[in-house]
Short mmCIF file of N, CA, C and O in Angstrom, two decimals:
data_model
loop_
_atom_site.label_atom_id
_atom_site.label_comp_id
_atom_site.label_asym_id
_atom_site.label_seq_id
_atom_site.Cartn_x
_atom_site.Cartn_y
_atom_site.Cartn_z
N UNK A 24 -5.38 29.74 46.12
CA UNK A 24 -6.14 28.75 45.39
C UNK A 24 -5.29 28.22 44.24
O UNK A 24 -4.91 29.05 43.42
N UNK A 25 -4.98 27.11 44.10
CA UNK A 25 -4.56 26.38 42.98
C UNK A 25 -5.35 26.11 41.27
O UNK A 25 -6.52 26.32 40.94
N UNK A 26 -4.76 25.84 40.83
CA UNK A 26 -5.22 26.35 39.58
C UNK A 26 -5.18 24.36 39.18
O UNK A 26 -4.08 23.81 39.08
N UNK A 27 -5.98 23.86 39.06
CA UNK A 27 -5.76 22.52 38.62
C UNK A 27 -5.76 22.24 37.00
O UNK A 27 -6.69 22.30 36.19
N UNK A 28 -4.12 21.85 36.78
CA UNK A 28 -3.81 21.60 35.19
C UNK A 28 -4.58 20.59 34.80
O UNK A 28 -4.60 19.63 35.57
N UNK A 29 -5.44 20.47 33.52
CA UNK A 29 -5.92 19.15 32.89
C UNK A 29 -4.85 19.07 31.92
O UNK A 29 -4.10 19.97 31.53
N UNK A 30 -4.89 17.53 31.52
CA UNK A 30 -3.66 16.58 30.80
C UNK A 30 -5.42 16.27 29.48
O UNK A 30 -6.54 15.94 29.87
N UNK A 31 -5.12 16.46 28.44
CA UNK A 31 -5.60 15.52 27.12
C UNK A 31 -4.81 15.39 26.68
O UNK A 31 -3.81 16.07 26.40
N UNK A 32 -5.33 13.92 26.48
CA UNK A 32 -4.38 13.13 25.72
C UNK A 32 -5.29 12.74 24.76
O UNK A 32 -6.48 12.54 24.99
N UNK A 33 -4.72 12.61 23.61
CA UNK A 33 -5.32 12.38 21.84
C UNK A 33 -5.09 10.85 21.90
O UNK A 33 -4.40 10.20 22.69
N UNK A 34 -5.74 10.52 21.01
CA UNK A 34 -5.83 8.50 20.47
C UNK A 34 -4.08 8.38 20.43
O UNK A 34 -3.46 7.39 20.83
N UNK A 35 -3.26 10.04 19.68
CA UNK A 35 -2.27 8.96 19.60
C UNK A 35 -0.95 9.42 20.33
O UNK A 35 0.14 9.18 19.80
N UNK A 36 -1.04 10.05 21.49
CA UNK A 36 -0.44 10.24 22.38
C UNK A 36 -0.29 9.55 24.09
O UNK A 36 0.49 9.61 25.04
N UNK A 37 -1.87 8.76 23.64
CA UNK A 37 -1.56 7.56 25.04
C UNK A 37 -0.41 6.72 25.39
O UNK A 37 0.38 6.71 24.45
N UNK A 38 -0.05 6.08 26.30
CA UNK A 38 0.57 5.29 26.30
C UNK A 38 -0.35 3.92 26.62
O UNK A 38 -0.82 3.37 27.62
N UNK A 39 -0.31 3.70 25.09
CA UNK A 39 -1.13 2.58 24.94
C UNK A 39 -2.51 2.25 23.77
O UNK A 39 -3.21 1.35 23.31
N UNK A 40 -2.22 3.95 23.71
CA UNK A 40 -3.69 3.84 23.17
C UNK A 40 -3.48 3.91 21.34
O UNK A 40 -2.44 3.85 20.68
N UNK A 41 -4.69 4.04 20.99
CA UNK A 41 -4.77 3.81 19.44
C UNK A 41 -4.43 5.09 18.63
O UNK A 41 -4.70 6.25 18.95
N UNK A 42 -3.62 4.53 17.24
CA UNK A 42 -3.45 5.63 16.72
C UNK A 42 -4.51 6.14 15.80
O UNK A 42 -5.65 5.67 15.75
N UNK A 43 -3.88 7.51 14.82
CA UNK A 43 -5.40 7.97 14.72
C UNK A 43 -5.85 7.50 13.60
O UNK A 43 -7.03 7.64 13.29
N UNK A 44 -4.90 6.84 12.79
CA UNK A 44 -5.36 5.65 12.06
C UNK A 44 -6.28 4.53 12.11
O UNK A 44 -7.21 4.13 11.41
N UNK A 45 -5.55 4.05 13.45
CA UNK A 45 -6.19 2.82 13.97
C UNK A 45 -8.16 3.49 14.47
O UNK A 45 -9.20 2.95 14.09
N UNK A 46 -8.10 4.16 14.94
CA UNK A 46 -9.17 4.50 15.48
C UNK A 46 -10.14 5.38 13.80
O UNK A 46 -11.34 5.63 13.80
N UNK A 47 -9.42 5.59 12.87
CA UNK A 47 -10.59 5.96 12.19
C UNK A 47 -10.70 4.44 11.39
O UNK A 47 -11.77 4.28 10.81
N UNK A 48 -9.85 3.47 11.31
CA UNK A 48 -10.53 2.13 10.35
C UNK A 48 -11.55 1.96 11.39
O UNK A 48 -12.68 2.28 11.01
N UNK A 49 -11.45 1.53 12.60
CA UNK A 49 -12.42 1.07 13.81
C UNK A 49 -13.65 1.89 13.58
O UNK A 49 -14.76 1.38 13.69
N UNK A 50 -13.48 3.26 13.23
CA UNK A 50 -14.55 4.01 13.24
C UNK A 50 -15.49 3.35 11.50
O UNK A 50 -16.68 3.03 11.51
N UNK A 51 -14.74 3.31 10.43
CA UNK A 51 -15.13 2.90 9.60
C UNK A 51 -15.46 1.69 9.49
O UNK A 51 -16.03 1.54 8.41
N UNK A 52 -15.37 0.66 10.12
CA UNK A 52 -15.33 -0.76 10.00
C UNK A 52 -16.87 -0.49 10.80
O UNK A 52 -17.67 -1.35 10.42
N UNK A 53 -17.51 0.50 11.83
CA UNK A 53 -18.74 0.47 12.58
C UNK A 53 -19.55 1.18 12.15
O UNK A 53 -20.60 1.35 12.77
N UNK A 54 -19.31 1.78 11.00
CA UNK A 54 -20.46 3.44 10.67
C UNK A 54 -20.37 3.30 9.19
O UNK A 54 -21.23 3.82 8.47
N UNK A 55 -19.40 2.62 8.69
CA UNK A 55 -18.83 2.81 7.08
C UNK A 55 -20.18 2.27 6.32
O UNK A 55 -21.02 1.81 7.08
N UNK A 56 -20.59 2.26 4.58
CA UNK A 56 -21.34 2.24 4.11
C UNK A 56 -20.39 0.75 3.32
O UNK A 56 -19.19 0.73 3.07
N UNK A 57 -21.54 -0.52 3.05
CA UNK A 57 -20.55 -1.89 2.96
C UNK A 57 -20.73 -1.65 1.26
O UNK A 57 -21.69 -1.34 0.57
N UNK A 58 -19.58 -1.91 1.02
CA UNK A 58 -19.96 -1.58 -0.68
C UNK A 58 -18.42 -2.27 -1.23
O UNK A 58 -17.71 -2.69 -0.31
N UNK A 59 -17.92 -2.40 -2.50
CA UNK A 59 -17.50 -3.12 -3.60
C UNK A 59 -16.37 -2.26 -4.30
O UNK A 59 -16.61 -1.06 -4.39
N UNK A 60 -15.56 -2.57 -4.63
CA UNK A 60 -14.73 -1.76 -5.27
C UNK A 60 -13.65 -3.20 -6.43
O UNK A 60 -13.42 -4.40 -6.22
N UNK A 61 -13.33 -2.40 -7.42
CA UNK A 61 -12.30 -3.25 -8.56
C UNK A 61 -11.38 -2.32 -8.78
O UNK A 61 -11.49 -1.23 -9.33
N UNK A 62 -10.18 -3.02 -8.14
CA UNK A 62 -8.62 -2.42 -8.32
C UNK A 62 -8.30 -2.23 -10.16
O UNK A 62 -8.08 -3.01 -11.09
N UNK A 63 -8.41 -0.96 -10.02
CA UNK A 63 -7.53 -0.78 -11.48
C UNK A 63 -6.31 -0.27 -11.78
O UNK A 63 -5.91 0.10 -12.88
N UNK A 64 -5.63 -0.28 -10.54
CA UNK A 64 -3.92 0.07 -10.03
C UNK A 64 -3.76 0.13 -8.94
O UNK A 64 -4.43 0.52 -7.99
N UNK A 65 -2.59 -0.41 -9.13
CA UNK A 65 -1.94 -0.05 -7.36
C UNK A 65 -0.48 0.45 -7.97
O UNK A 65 -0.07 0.41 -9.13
N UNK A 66 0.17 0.94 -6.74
CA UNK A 66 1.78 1.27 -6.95
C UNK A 66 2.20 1.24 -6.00
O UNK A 66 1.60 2.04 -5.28
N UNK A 67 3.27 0.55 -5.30
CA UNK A 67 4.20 0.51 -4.44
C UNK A 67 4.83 2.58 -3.76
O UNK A 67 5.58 3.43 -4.24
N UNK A 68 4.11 2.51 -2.70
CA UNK A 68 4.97 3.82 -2.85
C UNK A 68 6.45 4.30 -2.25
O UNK A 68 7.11 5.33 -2.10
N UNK A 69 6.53 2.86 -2.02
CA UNK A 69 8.02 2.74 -1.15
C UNK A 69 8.35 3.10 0.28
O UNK A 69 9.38 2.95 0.94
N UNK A 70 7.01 3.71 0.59
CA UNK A 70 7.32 3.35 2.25
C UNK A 70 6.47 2.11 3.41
O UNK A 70 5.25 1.91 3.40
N UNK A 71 7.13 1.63 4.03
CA UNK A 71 7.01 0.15 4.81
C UNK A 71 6.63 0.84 5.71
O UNK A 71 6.97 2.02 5.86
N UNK A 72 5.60 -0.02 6.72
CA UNK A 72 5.62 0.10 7.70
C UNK A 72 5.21 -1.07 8.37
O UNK A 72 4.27 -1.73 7.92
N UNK A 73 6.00 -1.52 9.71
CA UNK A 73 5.85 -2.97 10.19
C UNK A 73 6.76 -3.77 9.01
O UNK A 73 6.27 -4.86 8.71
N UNK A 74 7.87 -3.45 8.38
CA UNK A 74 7.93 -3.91 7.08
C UNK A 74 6.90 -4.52 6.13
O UNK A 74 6.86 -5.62 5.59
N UNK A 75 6.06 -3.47 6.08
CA UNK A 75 4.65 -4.09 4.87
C UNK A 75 4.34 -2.90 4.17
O UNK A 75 4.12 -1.85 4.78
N UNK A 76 4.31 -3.02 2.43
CA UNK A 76 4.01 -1.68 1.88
C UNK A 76 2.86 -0.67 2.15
O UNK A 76 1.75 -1.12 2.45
N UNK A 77 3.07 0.77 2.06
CA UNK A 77 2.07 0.95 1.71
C UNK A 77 1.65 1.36 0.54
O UNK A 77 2.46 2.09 -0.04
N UNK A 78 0.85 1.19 0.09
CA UNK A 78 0.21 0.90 -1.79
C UNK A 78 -0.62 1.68 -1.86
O UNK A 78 -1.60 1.69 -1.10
N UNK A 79 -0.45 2.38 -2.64
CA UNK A 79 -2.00 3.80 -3.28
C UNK A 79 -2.38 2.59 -4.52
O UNK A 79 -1.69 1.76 -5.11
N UNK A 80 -3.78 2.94 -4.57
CA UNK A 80 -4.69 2.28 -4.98
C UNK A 80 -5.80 3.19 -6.30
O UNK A 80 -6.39 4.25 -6.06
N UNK A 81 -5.83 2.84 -6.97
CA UNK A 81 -6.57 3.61 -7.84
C UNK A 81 -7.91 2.31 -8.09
O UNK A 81 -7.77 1.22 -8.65
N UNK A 82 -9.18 2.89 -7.46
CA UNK A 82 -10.24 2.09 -7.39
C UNK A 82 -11.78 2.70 -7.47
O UNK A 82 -12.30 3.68 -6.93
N UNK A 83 -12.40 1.52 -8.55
CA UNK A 83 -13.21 2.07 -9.16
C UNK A 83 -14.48 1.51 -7.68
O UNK A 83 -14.34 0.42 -7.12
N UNK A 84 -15.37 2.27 -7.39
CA UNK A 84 -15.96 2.36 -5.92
C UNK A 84 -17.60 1.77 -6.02
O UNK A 84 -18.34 2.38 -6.79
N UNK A 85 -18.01 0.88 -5.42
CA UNK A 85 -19.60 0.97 -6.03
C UNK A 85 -20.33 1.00 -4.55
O UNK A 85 -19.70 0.26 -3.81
N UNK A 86 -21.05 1.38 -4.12
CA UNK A 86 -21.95 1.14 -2.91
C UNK A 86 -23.59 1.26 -2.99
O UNK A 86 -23.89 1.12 -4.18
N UNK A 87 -24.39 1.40 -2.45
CA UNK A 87 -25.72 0.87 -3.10
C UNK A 87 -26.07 2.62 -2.73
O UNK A 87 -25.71 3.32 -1.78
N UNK A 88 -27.02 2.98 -4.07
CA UNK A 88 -27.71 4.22 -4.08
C UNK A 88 -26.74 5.07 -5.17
O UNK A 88 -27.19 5.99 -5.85
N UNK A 89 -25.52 4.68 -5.22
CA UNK A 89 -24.52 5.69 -5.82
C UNK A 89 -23.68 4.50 -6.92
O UNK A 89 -23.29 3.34 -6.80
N UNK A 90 -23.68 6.02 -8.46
CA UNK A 90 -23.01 5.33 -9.52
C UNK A 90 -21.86 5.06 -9.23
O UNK A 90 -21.31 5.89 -8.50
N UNK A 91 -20.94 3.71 -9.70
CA UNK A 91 -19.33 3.70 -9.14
C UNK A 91 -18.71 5.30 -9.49
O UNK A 91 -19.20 6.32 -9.97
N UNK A 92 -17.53 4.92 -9.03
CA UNK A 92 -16.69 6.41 -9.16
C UNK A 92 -15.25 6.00 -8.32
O UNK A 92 -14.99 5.40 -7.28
N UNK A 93 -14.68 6.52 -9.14
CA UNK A 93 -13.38 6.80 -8.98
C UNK A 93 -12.52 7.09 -7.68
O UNK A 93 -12.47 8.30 -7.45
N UNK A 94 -11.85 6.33 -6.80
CA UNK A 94 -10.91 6.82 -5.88
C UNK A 94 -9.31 6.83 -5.36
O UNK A 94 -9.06 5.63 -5.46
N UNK A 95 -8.63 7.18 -5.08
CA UNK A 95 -7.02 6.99 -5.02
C UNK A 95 -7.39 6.80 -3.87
O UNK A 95 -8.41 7.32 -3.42
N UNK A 96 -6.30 5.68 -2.90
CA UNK A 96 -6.28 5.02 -1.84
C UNK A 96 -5.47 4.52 -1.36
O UNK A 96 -5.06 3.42 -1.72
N UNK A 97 -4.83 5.40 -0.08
CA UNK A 97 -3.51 4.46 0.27
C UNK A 97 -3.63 3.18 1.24
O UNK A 97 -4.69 3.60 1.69
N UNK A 98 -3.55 2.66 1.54
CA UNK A 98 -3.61 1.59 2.67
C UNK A 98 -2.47 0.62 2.99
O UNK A 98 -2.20 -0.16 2.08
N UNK A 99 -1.73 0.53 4.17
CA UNK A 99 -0.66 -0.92 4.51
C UNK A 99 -1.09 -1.83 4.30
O UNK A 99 -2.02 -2.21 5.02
N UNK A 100 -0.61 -2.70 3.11
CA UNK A 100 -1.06 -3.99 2.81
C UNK A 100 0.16 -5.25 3.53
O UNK A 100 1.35 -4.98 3.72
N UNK A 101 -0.39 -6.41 3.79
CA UNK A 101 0.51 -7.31 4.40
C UNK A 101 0.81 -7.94 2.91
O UNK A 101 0.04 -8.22 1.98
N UNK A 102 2.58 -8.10 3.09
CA UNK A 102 3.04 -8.78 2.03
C UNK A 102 2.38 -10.30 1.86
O UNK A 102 2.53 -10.91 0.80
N UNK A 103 1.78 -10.76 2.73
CA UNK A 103 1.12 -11.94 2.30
C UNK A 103 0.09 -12.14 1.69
O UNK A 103 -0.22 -13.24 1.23
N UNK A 104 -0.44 -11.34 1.60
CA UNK A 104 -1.74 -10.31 0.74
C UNK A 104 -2.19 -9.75 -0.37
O UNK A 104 -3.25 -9.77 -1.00
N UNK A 105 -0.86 -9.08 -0.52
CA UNK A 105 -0.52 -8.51 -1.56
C UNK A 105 -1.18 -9.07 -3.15
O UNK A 105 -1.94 -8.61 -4.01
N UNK A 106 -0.63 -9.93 -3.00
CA UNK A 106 -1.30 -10.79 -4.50
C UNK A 106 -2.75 -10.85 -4.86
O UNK A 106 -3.13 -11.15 -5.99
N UNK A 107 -3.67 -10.51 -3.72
CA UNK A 107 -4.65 -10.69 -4.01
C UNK A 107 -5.23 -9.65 -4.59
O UNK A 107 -6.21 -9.93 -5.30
N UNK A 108 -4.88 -8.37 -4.50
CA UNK A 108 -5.00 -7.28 -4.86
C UNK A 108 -4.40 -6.66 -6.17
O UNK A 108 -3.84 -5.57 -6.31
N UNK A 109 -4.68 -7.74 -7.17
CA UNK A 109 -3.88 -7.23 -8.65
C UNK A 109 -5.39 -6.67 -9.18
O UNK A 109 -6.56 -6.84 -8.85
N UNK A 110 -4.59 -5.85 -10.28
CA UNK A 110 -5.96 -4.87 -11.25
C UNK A 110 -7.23 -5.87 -11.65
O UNK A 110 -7.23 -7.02 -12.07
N UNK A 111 -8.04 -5.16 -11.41
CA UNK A 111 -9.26 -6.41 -12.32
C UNK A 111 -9.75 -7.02 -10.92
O UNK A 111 -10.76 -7.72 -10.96
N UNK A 112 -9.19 -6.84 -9.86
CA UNK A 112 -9.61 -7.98 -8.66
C UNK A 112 -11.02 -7.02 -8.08
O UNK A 112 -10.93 -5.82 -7.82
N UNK A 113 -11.82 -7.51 -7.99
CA UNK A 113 -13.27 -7.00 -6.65
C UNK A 113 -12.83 -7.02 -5.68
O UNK A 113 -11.91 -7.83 -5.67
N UNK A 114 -13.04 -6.28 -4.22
CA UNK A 114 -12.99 -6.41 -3.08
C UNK A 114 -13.91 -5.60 -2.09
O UNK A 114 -14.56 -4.63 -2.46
N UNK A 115 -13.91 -5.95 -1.13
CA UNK A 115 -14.59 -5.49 -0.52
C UNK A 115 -14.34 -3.89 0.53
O UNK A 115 -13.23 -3.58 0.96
N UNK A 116 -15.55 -3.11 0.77
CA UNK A 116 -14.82 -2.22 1.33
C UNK A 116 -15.68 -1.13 1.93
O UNK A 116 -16.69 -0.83 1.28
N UNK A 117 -15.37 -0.32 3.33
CA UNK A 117 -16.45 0.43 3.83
C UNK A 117 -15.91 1.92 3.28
O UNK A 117 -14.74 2.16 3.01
N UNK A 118 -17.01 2.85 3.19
CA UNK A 118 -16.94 4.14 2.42
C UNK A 118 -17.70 4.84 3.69
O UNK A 118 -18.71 4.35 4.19
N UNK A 119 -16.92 6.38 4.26
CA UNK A 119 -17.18 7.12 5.04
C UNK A 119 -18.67 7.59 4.36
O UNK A 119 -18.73 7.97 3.19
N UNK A 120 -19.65 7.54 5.09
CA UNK A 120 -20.88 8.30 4.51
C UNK A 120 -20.84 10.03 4.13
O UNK A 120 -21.20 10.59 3.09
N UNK A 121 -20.25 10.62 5.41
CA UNK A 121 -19.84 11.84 5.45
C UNK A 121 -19.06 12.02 4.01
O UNK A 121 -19.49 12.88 3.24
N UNK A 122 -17.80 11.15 3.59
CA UNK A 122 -17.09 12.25 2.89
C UNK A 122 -16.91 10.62 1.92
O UNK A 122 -16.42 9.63 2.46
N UNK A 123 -17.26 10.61 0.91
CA UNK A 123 -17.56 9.15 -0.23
C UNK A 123 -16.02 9.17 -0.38
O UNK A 123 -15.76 8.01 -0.06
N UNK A 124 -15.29 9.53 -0.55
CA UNK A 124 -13.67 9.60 -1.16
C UNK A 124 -12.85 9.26 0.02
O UNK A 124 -11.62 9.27 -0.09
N UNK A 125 -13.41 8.96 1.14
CA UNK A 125 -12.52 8.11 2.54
C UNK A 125 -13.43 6.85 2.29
O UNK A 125 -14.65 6.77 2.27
N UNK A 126 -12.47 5.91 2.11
CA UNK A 126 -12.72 4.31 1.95
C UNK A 126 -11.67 3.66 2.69
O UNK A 126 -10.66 4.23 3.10
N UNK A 127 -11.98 2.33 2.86
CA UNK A 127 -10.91 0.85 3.99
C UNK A 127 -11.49 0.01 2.92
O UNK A 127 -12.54 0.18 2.30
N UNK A 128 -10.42 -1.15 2.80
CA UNK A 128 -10.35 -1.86 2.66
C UNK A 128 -10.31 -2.80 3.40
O UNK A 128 -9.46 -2.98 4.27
N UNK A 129 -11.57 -3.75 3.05
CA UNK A 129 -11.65 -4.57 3.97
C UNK A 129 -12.51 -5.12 4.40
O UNK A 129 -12.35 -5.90 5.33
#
């Protein structure tokens, strides 16, 4: 009798498929809580990817039911973009219900 091997494959070991990045914004962009945030820093952290930074974010968080509060946040921003995201700016943004301190921009 043969013993039949199973193959899993993870989001980011397909060939083709999403990484596990990609698949938790997707997850957040469908389940996330829609709420508000005002950049009160960003910093270049010097690594590119796609040549586009990625930027930690220090952002003050508001969503409905809960007082703002405080979060650090990395995210790839497109250099064309970039500007819009200076201190003092509002934006928009979904917040993991499960865990308030995982946020997207966006």
């Amino acid at each position: 009798m043969h013993s039949a091997e199973t193959t899993v494959h993870t989001a980011d070991d397909r060939p083709g498929g999403l990484g596990r990045r990609q698949v938790e914004t997707q997850r957040l962009m469908a389940t996330g809580l829609i709420g508000h945030a005002t950049v009160r820093e960003l910093r270049d952290t010097e690594v590119l990817v796609n040549d586009n930074p990625l930027i930690e974010f220090e952002l003050l968080v508001s969503v409905e039911d809960r007082g703002p509060y405080l979060v650090t946040h990395r995210q790839v921003v497109s250099r064309l973009v970039l500007a819009n995201f200076q201190p003092g700016t509002s934006i928009p943004v979904r917040v993991d219900p499960a865990d308030p301190d995982r946020v997207l921009i966006g």
